[in-house]
mmCIF file of C-alpha atoms in Angstrom:
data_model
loop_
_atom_site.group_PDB
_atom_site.id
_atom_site.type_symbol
_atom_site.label_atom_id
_atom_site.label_comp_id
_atom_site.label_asym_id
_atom_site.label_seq_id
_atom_site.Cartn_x
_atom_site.Cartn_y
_atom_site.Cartn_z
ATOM 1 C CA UNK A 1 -29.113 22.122 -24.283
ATOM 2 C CA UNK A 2 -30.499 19.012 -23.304
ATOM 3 C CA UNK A 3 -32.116 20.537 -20.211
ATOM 4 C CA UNK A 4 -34.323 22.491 -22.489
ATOM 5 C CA UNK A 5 -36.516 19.345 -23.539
ATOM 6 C CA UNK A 6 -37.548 16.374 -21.723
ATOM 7 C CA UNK A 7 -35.768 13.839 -23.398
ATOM 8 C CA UNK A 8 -35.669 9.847 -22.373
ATOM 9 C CA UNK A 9 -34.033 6.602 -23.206
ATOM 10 C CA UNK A 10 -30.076 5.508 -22.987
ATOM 11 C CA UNK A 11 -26.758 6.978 -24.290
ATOM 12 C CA UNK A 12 -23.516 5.195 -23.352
ATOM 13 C CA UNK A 13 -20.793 7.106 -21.963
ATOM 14 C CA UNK A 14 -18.940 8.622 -24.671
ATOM 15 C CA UNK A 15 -22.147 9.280 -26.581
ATOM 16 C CA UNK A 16 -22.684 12.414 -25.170
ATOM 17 C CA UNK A 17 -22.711 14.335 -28.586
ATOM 18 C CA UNK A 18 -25.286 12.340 -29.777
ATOM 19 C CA UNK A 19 -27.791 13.275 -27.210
ATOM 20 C CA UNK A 20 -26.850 16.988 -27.296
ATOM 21 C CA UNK A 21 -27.527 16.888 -31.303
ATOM 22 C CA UNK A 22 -31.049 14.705 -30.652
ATOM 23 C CA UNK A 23 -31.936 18.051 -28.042
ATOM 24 C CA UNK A 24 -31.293 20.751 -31.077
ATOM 25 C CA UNK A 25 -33.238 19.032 -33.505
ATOM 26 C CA UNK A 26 -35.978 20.410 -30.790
ATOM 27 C CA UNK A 27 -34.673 23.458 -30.542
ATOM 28 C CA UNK A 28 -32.774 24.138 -33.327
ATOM 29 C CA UNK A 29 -33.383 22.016 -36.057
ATOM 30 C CA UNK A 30 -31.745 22.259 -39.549
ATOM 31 C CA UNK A 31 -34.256 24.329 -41.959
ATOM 32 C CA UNK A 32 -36.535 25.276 -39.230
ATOM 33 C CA UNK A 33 -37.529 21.885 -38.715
ATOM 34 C CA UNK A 34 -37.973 21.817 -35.255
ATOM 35 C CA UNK A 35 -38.904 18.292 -34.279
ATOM 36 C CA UNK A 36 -42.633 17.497 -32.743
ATOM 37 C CA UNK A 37 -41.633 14.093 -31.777
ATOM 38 C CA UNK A 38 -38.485 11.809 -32.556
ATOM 39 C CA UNK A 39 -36.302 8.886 -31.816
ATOM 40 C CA UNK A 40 -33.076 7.491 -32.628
ATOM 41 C CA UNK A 41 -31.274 3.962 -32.051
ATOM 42 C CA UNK A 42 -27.966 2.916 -32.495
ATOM 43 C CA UNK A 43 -27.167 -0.838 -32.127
ATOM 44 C CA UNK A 44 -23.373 -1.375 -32.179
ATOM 45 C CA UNK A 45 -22.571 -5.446 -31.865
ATOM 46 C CA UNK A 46 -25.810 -6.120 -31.254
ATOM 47 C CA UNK A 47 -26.244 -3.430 -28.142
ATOM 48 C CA UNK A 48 -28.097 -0.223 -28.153
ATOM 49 C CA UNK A 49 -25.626 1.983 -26.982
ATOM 50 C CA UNK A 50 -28.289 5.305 -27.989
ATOM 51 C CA UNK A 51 -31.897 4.620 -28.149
ATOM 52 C CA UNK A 52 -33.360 8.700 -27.683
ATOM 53 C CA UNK A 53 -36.682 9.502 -27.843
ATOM 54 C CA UNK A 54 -38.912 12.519 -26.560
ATOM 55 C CA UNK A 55 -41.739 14.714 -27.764
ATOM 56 C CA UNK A 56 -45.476 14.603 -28.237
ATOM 57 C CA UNK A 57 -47.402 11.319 -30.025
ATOM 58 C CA UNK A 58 -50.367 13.344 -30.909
ATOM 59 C CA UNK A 59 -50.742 16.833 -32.935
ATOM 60 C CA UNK A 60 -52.419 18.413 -29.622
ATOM 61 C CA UNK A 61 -49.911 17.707 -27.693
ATOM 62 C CA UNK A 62 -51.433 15.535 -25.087
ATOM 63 C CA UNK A 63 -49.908 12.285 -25.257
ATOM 64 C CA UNK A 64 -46.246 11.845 -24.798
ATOM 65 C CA UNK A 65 -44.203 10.156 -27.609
ATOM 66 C CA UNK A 66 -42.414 7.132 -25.955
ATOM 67 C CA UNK A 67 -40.744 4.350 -26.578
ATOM 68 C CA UNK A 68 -43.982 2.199 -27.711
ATOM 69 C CA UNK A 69 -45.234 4.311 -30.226
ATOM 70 C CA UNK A 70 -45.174 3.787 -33.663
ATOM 71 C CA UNK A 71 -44.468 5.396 -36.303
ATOM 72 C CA UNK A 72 -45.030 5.579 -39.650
ATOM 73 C CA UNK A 73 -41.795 5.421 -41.679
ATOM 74 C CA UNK A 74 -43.013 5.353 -45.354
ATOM 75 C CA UNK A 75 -39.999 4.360 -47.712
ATOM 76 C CA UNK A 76 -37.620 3.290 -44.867
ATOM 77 C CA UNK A 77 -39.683 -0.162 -44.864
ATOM 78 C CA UNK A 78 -37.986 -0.690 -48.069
ATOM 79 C CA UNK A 79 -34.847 -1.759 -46.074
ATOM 80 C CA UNK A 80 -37.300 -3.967 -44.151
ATOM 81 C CA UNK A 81 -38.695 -5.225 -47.794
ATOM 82 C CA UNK A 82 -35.124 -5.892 -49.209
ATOM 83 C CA UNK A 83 -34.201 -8.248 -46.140
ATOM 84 C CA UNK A 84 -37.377 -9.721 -46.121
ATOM 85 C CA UNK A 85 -36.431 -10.563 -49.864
ATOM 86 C CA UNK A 86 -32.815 -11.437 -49.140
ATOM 87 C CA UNK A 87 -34.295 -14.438 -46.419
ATOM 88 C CA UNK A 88 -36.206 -16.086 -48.884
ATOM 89 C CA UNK A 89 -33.213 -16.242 -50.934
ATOM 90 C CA UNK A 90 -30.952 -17.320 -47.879
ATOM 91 C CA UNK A 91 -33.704 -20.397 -48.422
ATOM 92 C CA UNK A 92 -32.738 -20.777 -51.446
ATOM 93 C CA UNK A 93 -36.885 -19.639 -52.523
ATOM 94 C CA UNK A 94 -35.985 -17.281 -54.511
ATOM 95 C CA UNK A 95 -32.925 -16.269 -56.750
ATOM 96 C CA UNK A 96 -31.925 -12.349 -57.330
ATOM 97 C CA UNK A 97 -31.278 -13.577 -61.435
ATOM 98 C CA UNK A 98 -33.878 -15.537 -62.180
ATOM 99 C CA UNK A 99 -37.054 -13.670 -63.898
ATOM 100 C CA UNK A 100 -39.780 -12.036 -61.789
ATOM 101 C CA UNK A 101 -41.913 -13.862 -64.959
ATOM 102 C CA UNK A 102 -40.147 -17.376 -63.758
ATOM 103 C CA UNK A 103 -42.639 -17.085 -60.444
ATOM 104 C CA UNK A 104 -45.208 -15.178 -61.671
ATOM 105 C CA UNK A 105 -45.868 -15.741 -65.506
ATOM 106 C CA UNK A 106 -47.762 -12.913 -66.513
ATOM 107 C CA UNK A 107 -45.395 -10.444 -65.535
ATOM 108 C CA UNK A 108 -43.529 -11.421 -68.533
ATOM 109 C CA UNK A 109 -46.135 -9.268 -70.976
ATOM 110 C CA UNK A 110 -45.296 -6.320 -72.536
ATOM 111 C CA UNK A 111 -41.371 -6.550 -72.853
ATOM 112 C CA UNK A 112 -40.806 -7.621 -69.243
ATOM 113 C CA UNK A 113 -40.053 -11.112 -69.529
ATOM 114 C CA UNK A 114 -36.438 -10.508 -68.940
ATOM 115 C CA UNK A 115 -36.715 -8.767 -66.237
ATOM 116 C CA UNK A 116 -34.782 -10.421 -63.037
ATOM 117 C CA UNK A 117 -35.745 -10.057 -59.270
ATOM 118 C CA UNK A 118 -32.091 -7.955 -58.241
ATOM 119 C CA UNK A 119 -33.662 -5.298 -61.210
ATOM 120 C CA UNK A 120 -37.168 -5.370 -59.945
ATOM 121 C CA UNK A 121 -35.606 -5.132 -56.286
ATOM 122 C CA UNK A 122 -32.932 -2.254 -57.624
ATOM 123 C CA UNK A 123 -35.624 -0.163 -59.161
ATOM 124 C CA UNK A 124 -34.812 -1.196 -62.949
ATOM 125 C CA UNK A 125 -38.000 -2.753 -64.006
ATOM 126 C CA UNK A 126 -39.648 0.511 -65.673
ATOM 127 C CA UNK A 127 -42.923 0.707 -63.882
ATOM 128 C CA UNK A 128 -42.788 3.217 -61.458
ATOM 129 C CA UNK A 129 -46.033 4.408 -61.431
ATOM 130 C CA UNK A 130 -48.928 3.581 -63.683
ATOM 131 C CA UNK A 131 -48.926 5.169 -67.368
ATOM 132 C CA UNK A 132 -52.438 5.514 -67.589
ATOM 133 C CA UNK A 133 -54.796 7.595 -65.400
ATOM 134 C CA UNK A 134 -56.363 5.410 -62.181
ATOM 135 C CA UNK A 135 -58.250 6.108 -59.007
ATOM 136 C CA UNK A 136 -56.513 6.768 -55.621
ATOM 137 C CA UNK A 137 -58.574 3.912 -54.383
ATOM 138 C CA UNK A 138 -57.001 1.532 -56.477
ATOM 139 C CA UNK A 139 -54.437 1.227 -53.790
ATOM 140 C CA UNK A 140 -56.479 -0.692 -51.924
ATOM 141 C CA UNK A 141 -57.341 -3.343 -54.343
ATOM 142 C CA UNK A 142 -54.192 -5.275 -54.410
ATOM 143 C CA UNK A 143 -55.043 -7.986 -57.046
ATOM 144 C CA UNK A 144 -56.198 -5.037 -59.142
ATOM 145 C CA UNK A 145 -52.844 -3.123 -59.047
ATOM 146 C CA UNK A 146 -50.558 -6.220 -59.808
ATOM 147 C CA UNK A 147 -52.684 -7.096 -62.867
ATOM 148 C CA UNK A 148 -52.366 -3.268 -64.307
ATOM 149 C CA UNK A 149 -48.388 -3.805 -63.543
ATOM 150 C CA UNK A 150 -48.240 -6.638 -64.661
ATOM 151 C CA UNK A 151 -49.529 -6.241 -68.039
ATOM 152 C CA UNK A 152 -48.039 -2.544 -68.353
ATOM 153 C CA UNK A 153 -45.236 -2.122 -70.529
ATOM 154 C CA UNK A 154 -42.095 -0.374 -69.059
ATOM 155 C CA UNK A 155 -41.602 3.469 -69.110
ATOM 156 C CA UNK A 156 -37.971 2.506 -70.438
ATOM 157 C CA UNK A 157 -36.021 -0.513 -71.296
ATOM 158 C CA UNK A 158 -35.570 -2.300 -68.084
ATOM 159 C CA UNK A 159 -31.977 -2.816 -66.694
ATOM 160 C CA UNK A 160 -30.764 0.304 -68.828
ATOM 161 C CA UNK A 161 -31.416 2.656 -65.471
ATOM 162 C CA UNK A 162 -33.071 3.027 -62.688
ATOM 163 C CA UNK A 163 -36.051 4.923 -61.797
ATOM 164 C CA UNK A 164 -37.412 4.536 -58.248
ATOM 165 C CA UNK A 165 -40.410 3.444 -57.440
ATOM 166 C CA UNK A 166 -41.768 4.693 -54.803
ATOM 167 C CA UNK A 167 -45.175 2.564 -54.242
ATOM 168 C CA UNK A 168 -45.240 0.127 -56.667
ATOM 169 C CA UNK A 169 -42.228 -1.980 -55.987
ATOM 170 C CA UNK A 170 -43.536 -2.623 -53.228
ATOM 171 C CA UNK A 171 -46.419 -4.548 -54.496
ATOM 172 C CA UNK A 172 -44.322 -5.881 -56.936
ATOM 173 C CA UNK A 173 -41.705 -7.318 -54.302
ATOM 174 C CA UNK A 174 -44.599 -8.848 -52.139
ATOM 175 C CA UNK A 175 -46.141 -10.831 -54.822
ATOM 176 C CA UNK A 176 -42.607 -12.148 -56.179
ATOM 177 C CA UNK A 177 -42.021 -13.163 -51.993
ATOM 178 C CA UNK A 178 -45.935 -14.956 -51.813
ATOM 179 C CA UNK A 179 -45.633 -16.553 -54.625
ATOM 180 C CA UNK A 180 -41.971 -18.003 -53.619
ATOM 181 C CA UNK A 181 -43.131 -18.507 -50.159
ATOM 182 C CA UNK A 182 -46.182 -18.977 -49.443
ATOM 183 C CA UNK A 183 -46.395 -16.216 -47.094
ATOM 184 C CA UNK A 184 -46.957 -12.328 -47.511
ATOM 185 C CA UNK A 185 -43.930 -10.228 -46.357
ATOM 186 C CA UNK A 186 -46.423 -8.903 -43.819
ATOM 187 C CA UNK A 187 -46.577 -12.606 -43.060
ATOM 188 C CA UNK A 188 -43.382 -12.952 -42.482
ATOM 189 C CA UNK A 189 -42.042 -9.633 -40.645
ATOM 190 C CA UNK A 190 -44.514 -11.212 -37.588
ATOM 191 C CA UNK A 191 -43.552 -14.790 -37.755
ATOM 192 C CA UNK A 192 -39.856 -14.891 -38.573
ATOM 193 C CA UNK A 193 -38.941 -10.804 -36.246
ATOM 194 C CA UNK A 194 -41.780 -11.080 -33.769
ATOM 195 C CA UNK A 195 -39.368 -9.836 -31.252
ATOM 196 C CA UNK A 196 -39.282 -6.520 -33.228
ATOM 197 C CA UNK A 197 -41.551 -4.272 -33.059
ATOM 198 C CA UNK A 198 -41.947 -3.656 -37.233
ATOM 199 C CA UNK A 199 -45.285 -3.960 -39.249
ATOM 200 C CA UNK A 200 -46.549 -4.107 -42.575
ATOM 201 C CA UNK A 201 -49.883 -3.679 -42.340
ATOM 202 C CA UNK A 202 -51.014 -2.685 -39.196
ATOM 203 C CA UNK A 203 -53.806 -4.698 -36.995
ATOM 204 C CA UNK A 204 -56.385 -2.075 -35.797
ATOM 205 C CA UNK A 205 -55.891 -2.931 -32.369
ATOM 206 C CA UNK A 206 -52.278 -1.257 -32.817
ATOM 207 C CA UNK A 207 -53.840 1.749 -33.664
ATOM 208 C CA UNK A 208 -53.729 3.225 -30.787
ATOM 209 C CA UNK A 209 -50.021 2.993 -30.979
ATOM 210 C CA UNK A 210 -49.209 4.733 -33.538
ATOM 211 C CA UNK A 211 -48.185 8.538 -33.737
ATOM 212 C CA UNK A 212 -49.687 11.194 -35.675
ATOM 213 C CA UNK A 213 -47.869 12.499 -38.694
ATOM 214 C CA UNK A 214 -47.107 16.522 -39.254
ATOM 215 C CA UNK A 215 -46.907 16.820 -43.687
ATOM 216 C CA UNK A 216 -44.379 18.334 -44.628
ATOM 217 C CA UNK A 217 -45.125 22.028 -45.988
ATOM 218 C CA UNK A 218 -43.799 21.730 -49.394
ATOM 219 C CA UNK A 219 -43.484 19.166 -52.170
ATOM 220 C CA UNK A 220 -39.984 17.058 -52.539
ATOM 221 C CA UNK A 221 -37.992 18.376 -55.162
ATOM 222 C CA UNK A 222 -37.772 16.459 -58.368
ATOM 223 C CA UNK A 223 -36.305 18.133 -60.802
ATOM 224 C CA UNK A 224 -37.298 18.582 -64.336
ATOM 225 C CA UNK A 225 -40.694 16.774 -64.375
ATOM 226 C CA UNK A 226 -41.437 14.529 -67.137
ATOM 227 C CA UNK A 227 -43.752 11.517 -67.951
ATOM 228 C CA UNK A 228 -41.848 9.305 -65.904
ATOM 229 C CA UNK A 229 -41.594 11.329 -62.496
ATOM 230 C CA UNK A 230 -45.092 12.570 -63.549
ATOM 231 C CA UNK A 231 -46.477 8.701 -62.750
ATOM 232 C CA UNK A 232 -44.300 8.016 -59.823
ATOM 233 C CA UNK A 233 -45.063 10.610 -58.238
ATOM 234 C CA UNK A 234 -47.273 13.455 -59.407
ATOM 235 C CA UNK A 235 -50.195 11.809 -61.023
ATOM 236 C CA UNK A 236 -53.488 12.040 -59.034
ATOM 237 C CA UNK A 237 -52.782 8.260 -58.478
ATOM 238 C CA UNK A 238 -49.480 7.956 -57.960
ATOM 239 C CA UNK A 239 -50.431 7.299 -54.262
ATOM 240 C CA UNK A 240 -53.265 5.980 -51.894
ATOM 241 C CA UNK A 241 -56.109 8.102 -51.284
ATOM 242 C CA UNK A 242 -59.831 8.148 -50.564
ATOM 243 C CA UNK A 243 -60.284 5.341 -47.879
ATOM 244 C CA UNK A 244 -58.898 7.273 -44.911
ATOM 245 C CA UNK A 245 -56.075 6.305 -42.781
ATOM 246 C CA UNK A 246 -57.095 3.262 -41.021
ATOM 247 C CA UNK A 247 -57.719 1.747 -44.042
ATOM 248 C CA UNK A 248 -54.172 2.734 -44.986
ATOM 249 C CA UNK A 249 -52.394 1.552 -41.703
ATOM 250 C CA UNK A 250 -54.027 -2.281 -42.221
ATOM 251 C CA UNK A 251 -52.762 -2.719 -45.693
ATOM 252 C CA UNK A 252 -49.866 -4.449 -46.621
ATOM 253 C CA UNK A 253 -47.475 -2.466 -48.490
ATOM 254 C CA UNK A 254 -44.205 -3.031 -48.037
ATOM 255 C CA UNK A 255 -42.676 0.089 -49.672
ATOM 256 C CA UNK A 256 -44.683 2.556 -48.200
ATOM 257 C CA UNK A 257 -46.649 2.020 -44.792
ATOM 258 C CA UNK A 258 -43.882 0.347 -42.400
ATOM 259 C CA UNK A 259 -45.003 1.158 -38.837
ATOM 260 C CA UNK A 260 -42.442 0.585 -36.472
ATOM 261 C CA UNK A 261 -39.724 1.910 -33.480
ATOM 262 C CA UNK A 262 -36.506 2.826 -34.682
ATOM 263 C CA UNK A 263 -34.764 0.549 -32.272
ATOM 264 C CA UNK A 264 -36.771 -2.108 -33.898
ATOM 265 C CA UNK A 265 -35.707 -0.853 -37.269
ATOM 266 C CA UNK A 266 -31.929 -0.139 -36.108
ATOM 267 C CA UNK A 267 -31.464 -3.950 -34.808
ATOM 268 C CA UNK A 268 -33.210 -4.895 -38.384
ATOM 269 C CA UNK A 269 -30.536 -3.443 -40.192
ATOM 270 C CA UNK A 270 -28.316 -5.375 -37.477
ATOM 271 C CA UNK A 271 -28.536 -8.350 -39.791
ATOM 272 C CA UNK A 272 -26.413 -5.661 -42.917
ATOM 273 C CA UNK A 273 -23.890 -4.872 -39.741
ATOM 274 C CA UNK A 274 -22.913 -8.063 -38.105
ATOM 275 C CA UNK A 275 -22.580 -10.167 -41.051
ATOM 276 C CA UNK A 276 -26.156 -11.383 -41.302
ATOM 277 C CA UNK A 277 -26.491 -12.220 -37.760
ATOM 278 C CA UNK A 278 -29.484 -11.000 -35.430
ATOM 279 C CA UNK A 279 -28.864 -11.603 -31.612
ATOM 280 C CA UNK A 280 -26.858 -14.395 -32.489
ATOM 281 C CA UNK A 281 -28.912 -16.077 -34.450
ATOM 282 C CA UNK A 282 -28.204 -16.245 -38.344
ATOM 283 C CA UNK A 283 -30.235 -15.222 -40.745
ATOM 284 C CA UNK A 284 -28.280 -14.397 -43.965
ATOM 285 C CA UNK A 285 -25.017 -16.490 -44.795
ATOM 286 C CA UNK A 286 -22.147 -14.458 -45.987
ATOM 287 C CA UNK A 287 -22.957 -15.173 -49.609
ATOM 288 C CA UNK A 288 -26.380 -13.779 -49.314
ATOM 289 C CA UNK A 289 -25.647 -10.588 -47.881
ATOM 290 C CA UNK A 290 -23.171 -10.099 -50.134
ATOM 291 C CA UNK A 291 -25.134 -10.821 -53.007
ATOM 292 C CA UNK A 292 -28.198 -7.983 -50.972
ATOM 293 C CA UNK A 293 -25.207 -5.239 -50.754
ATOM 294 C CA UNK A 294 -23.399 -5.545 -54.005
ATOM 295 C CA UNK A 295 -24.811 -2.819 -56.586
ATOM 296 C CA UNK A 296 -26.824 -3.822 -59.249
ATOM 297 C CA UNK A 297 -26.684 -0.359 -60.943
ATOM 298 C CA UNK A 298 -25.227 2.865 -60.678
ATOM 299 C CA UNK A 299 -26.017 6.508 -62.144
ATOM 300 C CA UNK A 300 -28.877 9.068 -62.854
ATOM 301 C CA UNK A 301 -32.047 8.408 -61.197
ATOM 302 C CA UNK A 302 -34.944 8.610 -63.918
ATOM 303 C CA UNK A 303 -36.986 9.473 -61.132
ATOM 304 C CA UNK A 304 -35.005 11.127 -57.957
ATOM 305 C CA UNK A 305 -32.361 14.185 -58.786
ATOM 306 C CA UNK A 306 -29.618 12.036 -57.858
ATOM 307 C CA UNK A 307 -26.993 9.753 -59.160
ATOM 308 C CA UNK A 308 -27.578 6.302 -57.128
ATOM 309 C CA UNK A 309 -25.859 3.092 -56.358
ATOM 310 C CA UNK A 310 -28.469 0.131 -56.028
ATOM 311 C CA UNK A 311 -28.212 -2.990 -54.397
ATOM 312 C CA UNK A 312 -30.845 -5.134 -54.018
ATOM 313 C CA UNK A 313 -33.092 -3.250 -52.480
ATOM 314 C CA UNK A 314 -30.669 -1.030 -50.525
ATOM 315 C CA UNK A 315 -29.107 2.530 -51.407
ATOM 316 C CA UNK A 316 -25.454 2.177 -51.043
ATOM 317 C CA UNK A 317 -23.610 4.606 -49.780
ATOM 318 C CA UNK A 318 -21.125 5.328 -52.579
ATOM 319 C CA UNK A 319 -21.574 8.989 -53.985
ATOM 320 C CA UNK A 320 -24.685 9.641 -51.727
ATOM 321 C CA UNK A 321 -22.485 10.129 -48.518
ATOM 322 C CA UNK A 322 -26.124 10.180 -46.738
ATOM 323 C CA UNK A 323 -25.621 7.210 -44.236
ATOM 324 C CA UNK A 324 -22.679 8.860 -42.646
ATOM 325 C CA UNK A 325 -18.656 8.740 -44.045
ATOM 326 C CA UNK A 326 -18.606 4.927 -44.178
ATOM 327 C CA UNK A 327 -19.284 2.026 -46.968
ATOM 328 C CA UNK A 328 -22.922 1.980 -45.366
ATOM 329 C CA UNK A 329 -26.384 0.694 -46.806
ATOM 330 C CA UNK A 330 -29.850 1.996 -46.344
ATOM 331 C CA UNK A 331 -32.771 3.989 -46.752
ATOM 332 C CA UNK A 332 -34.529 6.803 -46.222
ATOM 333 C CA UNK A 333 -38.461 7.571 -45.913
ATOM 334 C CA UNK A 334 -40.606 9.993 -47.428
ATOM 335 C CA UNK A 335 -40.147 13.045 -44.276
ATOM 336 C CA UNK A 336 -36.826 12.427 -43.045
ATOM 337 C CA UNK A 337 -36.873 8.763 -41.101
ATOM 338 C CA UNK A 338 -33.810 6.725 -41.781
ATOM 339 C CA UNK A 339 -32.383 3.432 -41.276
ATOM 340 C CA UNK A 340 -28.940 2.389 -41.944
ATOM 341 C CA UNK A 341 -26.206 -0.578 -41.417
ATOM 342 C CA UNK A 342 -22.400 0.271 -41.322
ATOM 343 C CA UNK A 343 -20.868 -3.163 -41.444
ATOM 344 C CA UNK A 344 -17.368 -1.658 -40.779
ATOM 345 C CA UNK A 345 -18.226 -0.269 -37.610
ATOM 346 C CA UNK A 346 -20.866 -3.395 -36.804
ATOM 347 C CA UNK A 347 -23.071 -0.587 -36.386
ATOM 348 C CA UNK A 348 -26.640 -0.219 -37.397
ATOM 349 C CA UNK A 349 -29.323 3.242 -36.622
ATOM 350 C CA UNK A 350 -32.705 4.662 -37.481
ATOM 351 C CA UNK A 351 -34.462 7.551 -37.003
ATOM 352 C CA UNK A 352 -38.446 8.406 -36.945
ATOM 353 C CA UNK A 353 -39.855 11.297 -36.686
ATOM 354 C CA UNK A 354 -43.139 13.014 -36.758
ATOM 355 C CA UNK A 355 -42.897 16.298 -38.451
ATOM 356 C CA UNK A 356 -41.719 15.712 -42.288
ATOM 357 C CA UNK A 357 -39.808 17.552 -44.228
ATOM 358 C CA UNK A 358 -39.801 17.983 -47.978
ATOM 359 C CA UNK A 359 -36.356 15.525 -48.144
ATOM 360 C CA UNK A 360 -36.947 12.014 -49.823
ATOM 361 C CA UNK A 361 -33.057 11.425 -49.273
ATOM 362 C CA UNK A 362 -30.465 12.727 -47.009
ATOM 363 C CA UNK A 363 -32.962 14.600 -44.134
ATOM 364 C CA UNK A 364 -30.304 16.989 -42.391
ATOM 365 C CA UNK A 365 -31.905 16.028 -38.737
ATOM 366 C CA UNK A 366 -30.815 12.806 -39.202
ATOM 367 C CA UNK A 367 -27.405 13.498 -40.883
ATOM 368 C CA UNK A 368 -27.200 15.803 -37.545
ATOM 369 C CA UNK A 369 -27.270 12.768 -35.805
ATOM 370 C CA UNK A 370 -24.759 10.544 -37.909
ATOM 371 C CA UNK A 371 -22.605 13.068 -37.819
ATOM 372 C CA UNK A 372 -22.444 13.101 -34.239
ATOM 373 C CA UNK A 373 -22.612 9.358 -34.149
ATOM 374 C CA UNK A 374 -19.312 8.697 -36.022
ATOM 375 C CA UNK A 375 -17.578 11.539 -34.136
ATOM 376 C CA UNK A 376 -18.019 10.101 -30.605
ATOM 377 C CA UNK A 377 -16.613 6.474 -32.596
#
């Protein structure tokens, strides 16, 4: 099968699966879903013993997809966000209980003063959208969107449940990490991982980089829509719009417009999988990863159809089974891209893609892949 699309990159002996079931997910995807362009990275010990990628950068099908484009990974930069959070607690910046209103005072009105940074950073904070009507634009306006959230009161008591947030956190987590810092988490992706090739907020002159995305052809499924899923996701502006997507790219929004490789991404989650070490270098103590993995809460999603285990930032693997059969942490991205850590196996992956599905969690293209991954272990 693999002769039936031009496919480049590494696989390690013993891999071989892998790079059979990266060739149907051309040719035989899951759902129809046949891929336009994709890659996938596994780092094991800090090697890449898979890093796959083939396919077309462009919709026309006139540039080839390869191993400098970028893509645009939507929620999978949450992972990113969450260990950008977890290193300014590693310098002891920030503290996962003390109140998001401790840093950043008014936060605190409308019932949120008690609200800590592990519940903002586990989706428990009860703004996952905004409860009253607003322009797409608004987006763009940064200052403008933290002072609606922050004087907002929560769509339910906060650290009863959680209820993702799919944009907002986002905001919410960067202004926590300036005002800690110093430094935006767009900042700090470039300064502190410049060796990875991950952005949050993309210059314009790496533009010209990144790949063009297929939408998927239906909406995600929700399940019974209320008020709540109705703001987070459903409202007219529940997400960016009007400004056009270079405008879109160069913002910094660290929940939703991640542009990156997926080996970049896969050795990222390298810090989860080797005991907060990157390339030998340490970057989370053992405390501090433990206190990024360990779940904050666990149950019903008010927003997603699923029952979720939260760390800090991170979906857990417990009851989700999405990251493959181990005790693994991650996320996924709106479309199917994926990034996860398996600190059992010292393994770490992600996946991009161009052409999205409807899935928010649990893509089967790359649940293809893990599955193939952990049978060639």
């Amino acid at each position: 099968m693999t002769d039936l699309i031009d496919i480049h990159g590494v696989c390690a002996p013993g891999f071989e699966a892998v790079r059979e079931a990266f060739a149907a997910n051309f040719t035989d995807a899951p759902e129809g879903l046949d891929e336009q362009a994709a890659r996938f990275s596994v780092v094991i010990e800090g090697e890449a013993v898979v890093d796959l990628w083939g396919g077309w950068a462009d919709t026309a099908k006139t540039t080839p997809f390869t191993d400098a484009t970028l893509t645009s990974v939507f929620s999978t930069g949450k992972a990113v966000m969450a260990l950008l959070m977890a290193t300014a607690v590693e310098a002891g910046q920030v503290d996962y209980d003390q109140t998001v209103a401790s840093l950043w005072p008014a936060f605190g009105a409308a019932g949120k003063q008690d609200v800590t940074v592990a519940q903002l950073m586990s989706h428990q904070a009860g703004l996952p959208g905004f409860s009253e009507a607003v322009e797409p634009s608004i987006w763009f306006d940064a200052p403008a969107v933290l002072d609606r959230l922050a004087a907002q009161a929560p769509m339910w008591a906060p650290g009863t449940a959680s209820g993702y947030h799919p944009i907002t956190v986002g905001y919410l987590a960067n202004e926590v990490y300036r005002r800690a810092t110093g430094r935006t988490m767009g900042q700090a992706l470039r300064q502190d991982f410049s060796d990875l090739d991950l952005w949050i907020g993309l210059p314009e002159s790496e533009h010209g980089r990144a790949a063009q995305m297929r939408k998927p052809t239906a909406a995600p499924s929700l399940g019974v829509i209320d008020p709540i899923k109705q703001a987070a996701f459903l409202d007219r502006g529940s997400a960016p719009g009007g400004r056009g997507s270079t405008e879109w790219r160069k913002m910094e929004i660290p929940s939703a417009n991640l542009h990156g490789t997926a080996l970049g991404l896969a050795r990222m989650m390298g810090v989860v999988a080797n005991g907060g070490a990157l390339d030998g270098r340490s970057v989370l103590s053992a405390g501090t990863l433990e206190q990024l993995t360990r779940e904050r809460i666990h149950g019903p999603d008010k927003v997603l159809p699923y029952t979720i285990s939260w760390a800090a930032g991170l979906m857990r693997n417990d009851g989700l089974k999405v990251f493959g059969p181990g005790e693994a942490f991650g996320h996924y991205g709106w479309g199917g891209s994926m990034a996860m850590a398996d600190p059992s196996q010292r393994l770490s992956a992600a996946y991009v893609m161009t052409r999205q599905s409807p899935h928010l969690i649990g893509d089967p293209r790359p649940r293809r892949l893990l599955e193939a991954l952990y049978g060639a272990l």
